CSV table of C-alpha atoms in Angstrom, one decimal:
chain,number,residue,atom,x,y,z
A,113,UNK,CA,48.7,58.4,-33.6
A,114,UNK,CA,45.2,59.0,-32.4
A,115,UNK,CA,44.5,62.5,-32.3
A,116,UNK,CA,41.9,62.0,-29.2
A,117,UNK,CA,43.8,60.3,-27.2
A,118,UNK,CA,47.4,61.0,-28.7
A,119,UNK,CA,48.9,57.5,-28.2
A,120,UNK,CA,49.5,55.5,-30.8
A,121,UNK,CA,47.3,53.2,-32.9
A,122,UNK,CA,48.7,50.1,-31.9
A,123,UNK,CA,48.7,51.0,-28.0
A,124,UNK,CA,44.8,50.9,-28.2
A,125,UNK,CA,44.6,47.6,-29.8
A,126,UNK,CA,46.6,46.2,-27.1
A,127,UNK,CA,44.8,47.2,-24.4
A,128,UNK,CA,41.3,46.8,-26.1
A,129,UNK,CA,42.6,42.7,-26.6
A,130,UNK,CA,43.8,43.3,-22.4
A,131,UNK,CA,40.3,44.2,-21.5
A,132,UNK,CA,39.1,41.4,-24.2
A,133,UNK,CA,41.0,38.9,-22.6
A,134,UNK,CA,40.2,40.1,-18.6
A,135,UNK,CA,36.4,39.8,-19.3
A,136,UNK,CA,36.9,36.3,-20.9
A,137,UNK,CA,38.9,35.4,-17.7
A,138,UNK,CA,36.1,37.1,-15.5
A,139,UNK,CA,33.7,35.7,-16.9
A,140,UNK,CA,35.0,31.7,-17.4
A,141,UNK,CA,36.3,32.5,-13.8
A,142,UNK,CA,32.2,33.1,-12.7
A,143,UNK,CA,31.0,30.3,-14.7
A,144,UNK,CA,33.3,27.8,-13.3
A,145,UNK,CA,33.0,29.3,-9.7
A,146,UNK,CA,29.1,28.7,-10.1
A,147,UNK,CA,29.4,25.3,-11.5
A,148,UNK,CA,31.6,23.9,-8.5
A,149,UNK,CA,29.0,26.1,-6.2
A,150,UNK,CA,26.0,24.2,-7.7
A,151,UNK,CA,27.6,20.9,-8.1
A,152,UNK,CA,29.1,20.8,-4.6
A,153,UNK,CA,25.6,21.6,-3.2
A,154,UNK,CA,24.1,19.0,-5.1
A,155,UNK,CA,26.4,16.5,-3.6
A,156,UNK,CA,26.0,17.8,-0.5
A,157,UNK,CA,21.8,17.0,-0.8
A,158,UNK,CA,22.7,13.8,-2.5
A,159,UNK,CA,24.5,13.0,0.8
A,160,UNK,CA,21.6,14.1,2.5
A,161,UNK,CA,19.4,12.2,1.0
A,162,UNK,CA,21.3,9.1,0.9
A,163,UNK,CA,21.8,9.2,4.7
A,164,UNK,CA,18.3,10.0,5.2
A,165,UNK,CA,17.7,6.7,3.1
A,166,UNK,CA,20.0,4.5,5.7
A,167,UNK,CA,18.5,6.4,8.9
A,168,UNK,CA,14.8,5.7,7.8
A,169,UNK,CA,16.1,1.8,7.1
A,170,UNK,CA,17.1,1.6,10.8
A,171,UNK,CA,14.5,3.4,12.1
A,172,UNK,CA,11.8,0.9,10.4
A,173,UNK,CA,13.8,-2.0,11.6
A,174,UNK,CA,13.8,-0.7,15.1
A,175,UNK,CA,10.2,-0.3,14.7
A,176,UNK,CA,9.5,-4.0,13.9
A,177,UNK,CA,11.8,-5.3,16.3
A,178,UNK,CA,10.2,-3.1,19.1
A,179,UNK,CA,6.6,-3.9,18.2
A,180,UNK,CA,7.5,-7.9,17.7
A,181,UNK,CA,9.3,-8.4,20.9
A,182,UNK,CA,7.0,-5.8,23.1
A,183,UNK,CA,4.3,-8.3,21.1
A,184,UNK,CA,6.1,-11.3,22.6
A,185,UNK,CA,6.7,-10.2,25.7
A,186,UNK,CA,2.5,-9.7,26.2
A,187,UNK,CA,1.9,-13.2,24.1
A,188,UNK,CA,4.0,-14.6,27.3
A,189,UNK,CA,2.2,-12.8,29.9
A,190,UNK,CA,-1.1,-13.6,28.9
A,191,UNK,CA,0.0,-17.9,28.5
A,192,UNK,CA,1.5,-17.7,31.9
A,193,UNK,CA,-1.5,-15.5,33.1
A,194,UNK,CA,-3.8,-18.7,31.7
A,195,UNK,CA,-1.6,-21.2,32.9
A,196,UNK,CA,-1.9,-19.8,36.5
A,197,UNK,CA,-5.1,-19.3,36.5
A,198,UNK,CA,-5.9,-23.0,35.0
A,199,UNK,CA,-3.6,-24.4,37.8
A,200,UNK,CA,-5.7,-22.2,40.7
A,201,UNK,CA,-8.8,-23.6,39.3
A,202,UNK,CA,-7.6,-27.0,38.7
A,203,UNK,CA,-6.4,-27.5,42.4
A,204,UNK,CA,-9.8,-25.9,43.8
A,205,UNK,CA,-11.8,-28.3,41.9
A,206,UNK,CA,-9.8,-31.5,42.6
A,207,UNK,CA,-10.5,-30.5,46.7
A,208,UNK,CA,-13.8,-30.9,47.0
A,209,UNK,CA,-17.0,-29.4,44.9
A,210,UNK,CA,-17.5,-26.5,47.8
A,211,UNK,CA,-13.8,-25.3,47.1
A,212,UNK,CA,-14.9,-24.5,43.1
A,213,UNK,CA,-17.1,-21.6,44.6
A,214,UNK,CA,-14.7,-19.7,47.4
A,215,UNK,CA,-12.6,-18.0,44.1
A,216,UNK,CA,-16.0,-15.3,43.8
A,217,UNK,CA,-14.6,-14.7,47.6
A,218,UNK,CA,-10.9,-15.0,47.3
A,219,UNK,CA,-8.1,-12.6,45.6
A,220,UNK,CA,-7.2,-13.7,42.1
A,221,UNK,CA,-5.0,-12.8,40.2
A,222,UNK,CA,-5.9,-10.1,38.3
A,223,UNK,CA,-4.9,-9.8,34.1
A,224,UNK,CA,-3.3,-6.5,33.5
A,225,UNK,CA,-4.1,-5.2,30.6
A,226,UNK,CA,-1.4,-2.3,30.9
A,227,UNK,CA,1.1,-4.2,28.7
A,228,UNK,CA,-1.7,-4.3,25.6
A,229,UNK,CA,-2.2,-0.4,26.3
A,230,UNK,CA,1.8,-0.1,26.1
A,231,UNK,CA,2.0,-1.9,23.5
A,232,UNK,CA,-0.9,-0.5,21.4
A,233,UNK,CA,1.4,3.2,22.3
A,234,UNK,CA,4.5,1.7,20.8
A,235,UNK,CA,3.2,0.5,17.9
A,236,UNK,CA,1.4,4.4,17.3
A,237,UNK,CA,4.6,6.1,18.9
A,238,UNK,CA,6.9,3.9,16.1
A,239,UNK,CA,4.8,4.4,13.1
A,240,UNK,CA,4.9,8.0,13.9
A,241,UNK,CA,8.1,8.4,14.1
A,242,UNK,CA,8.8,6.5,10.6
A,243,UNK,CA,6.4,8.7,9.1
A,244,UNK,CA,8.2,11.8,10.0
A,245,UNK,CA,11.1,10.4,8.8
A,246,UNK,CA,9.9,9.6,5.4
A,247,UNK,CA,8.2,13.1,5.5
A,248,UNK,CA,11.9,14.5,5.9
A,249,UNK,CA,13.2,12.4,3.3
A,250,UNK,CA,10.3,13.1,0.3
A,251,UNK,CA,11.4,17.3,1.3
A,252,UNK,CA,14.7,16.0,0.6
A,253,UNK,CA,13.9,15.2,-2.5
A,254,UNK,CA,11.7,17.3,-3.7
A,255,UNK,CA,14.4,20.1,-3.0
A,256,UNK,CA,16.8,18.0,-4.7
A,257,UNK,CA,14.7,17.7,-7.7
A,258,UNK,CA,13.7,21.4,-8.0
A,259,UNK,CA,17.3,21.9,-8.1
A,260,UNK,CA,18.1,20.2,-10.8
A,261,UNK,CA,15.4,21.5,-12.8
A,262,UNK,CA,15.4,25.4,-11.9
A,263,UNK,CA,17.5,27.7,-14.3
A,264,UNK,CA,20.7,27.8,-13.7
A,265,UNK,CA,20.9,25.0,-12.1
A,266,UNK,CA,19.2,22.9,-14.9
A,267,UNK,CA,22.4,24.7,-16.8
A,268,UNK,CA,25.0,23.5,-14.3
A,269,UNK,CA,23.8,20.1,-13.5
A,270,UNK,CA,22.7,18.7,-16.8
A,271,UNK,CA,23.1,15.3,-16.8
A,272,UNK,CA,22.4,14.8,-13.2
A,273,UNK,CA,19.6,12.7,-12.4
A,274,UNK,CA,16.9,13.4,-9.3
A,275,UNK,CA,17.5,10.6,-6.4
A,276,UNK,CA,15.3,7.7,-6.1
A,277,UNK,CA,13.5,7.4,-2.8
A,278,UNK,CA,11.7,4.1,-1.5
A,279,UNK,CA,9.0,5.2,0.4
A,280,UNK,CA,7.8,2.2,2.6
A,281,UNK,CA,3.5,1.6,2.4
A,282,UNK,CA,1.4,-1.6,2.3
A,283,UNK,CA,0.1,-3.2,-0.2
A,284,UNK,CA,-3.4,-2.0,0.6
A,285,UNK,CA,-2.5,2.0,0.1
A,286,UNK,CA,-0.3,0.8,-3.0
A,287,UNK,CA,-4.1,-0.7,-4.0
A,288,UNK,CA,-5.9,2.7,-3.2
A,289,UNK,CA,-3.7,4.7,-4.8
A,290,UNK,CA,-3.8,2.7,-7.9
A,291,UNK,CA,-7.8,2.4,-8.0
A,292,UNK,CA,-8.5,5.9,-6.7
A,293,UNK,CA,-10.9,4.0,-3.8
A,294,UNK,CA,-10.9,3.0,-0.4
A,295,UNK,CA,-14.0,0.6,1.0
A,296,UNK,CA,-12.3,-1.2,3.0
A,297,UNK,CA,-13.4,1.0,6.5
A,298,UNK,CA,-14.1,-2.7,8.6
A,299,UNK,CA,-10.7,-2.2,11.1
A,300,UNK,CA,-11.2,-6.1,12.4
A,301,UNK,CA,-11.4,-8.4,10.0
A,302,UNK,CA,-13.4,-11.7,10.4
C-alpha cells in the first residue's frame, strides 16, 4: 500500500496505464481529425481549381466564337455595303456622263462604322473577362500550393502534388518572357 495515497500499489499502475492509454487515444484521435480536416480541404481546392480549369476553357471558347462571328457579321456588311455602292455607281454611269456627278447632291448610303466600334468593344470586353478568370485561377493555385508546403500541412499532405494550371498567352509573351525584352512596340504590322 502507498502510504500517500493509501491504495494499493497495483491501483496506481492501473490507472497511470488508463491515463497512458486516454492520451494515446486523444492524441491519435487529433492527429487523425486534422489529417481528414486538411485532406478534405485540399480536395475541396483541387475541385476548385479543376472547375476553374473547365470554366476558363469555356469562357476562351466563347470568346473566339464571339469575336469570329461579330468579325463575320462586319466582313458581310462591309461586302454588301461595296456591292451597293458599286451597283449605285454602276447604273449612274451607264445613264449618261451628267448622271456620274448628281451622287455629290444625292443621299448615299452612308458606311456605319458602329459595327467596327462594337466589335473592337467585344474583343476588349472578352479578353478582359478571360484575364480575370485566369487571375482567379493562378490565386487558386497559389493557395493550393502554399498549402501543401506550410507546416502542418506539408505534414498532412505529403505526397500530394500542387495542381497544374495552363495559363493561355501567345507566342509573342511566351518570346518576351523567355528573352527578358520586348521591341516589338509597331501595333500594325506591314
Amino acid at each position: 500500500m502507498d502510504i500517500m495515497t493509501k491504495r494499493p500499489r497495483g491501483a496506481c499502475a492501473k490507472i497511470g496505464v488508463a491515463v497512458a492509454f486516454v492520451f494515446v487515444l486523444v492524441v491519435v484521435a487529433g492527429v487523425s481529425a486534422a489529417t481528414i480536416s486538411y485532406r478534405n480541404a485540399e480536395i475541396d481546392l483541387r475541385n476548385q481549381i479543376e472547375a476553374k480549369q473547365q470554366e476558363c476553357e469555356l469562357i476562351f471558347d466563347q470568346v473566339w466564337k464571339t469575336i469570329s462571328q461579330q468579325g463575320q457579321v462586319t466582313a458581310d456588311y462591309r461586302d454588301s455595303f461595296r456591292n451597293i455602292f458599286v451597283d449605285i455607281m454602276d447604273a449612274r454611269h451607264k445613264e449618261g456622263s451628267g448622271q456620274l456627278m448628281n451622287w455629290i447632291q444625292e443621299a448615299n448610303p452612308n458606311f456605319d462604322p458602329g459595327l467596327h466600334a462594337k466589335l473592337m468593344n467585344s474583343i476588349e470586353e472578352q479578353r478582359m473577362v478571360f484575364t480575370r478568370e485566369q487571375k482567379e485561377l493562378i490565386s487558386l493555385a497559389r493557395e493550393h500550393k502554399t498549402m501543401l508546403q506550410r507546416f502542418p500541412g506539408s505534414l498532412f499532405l505529403s505526397g500530394r502534388s500542387p495542381v497544374d494550371i495552363p495559363l493561355v498567352t501567345s507566342s509573342r509573351t511566351k518570346e518576351s518572357y523567355r528573352t527578358g525584352t520586348d521591341d516589338n512596340v509597331q501595333v500594325f504590322q506591314k
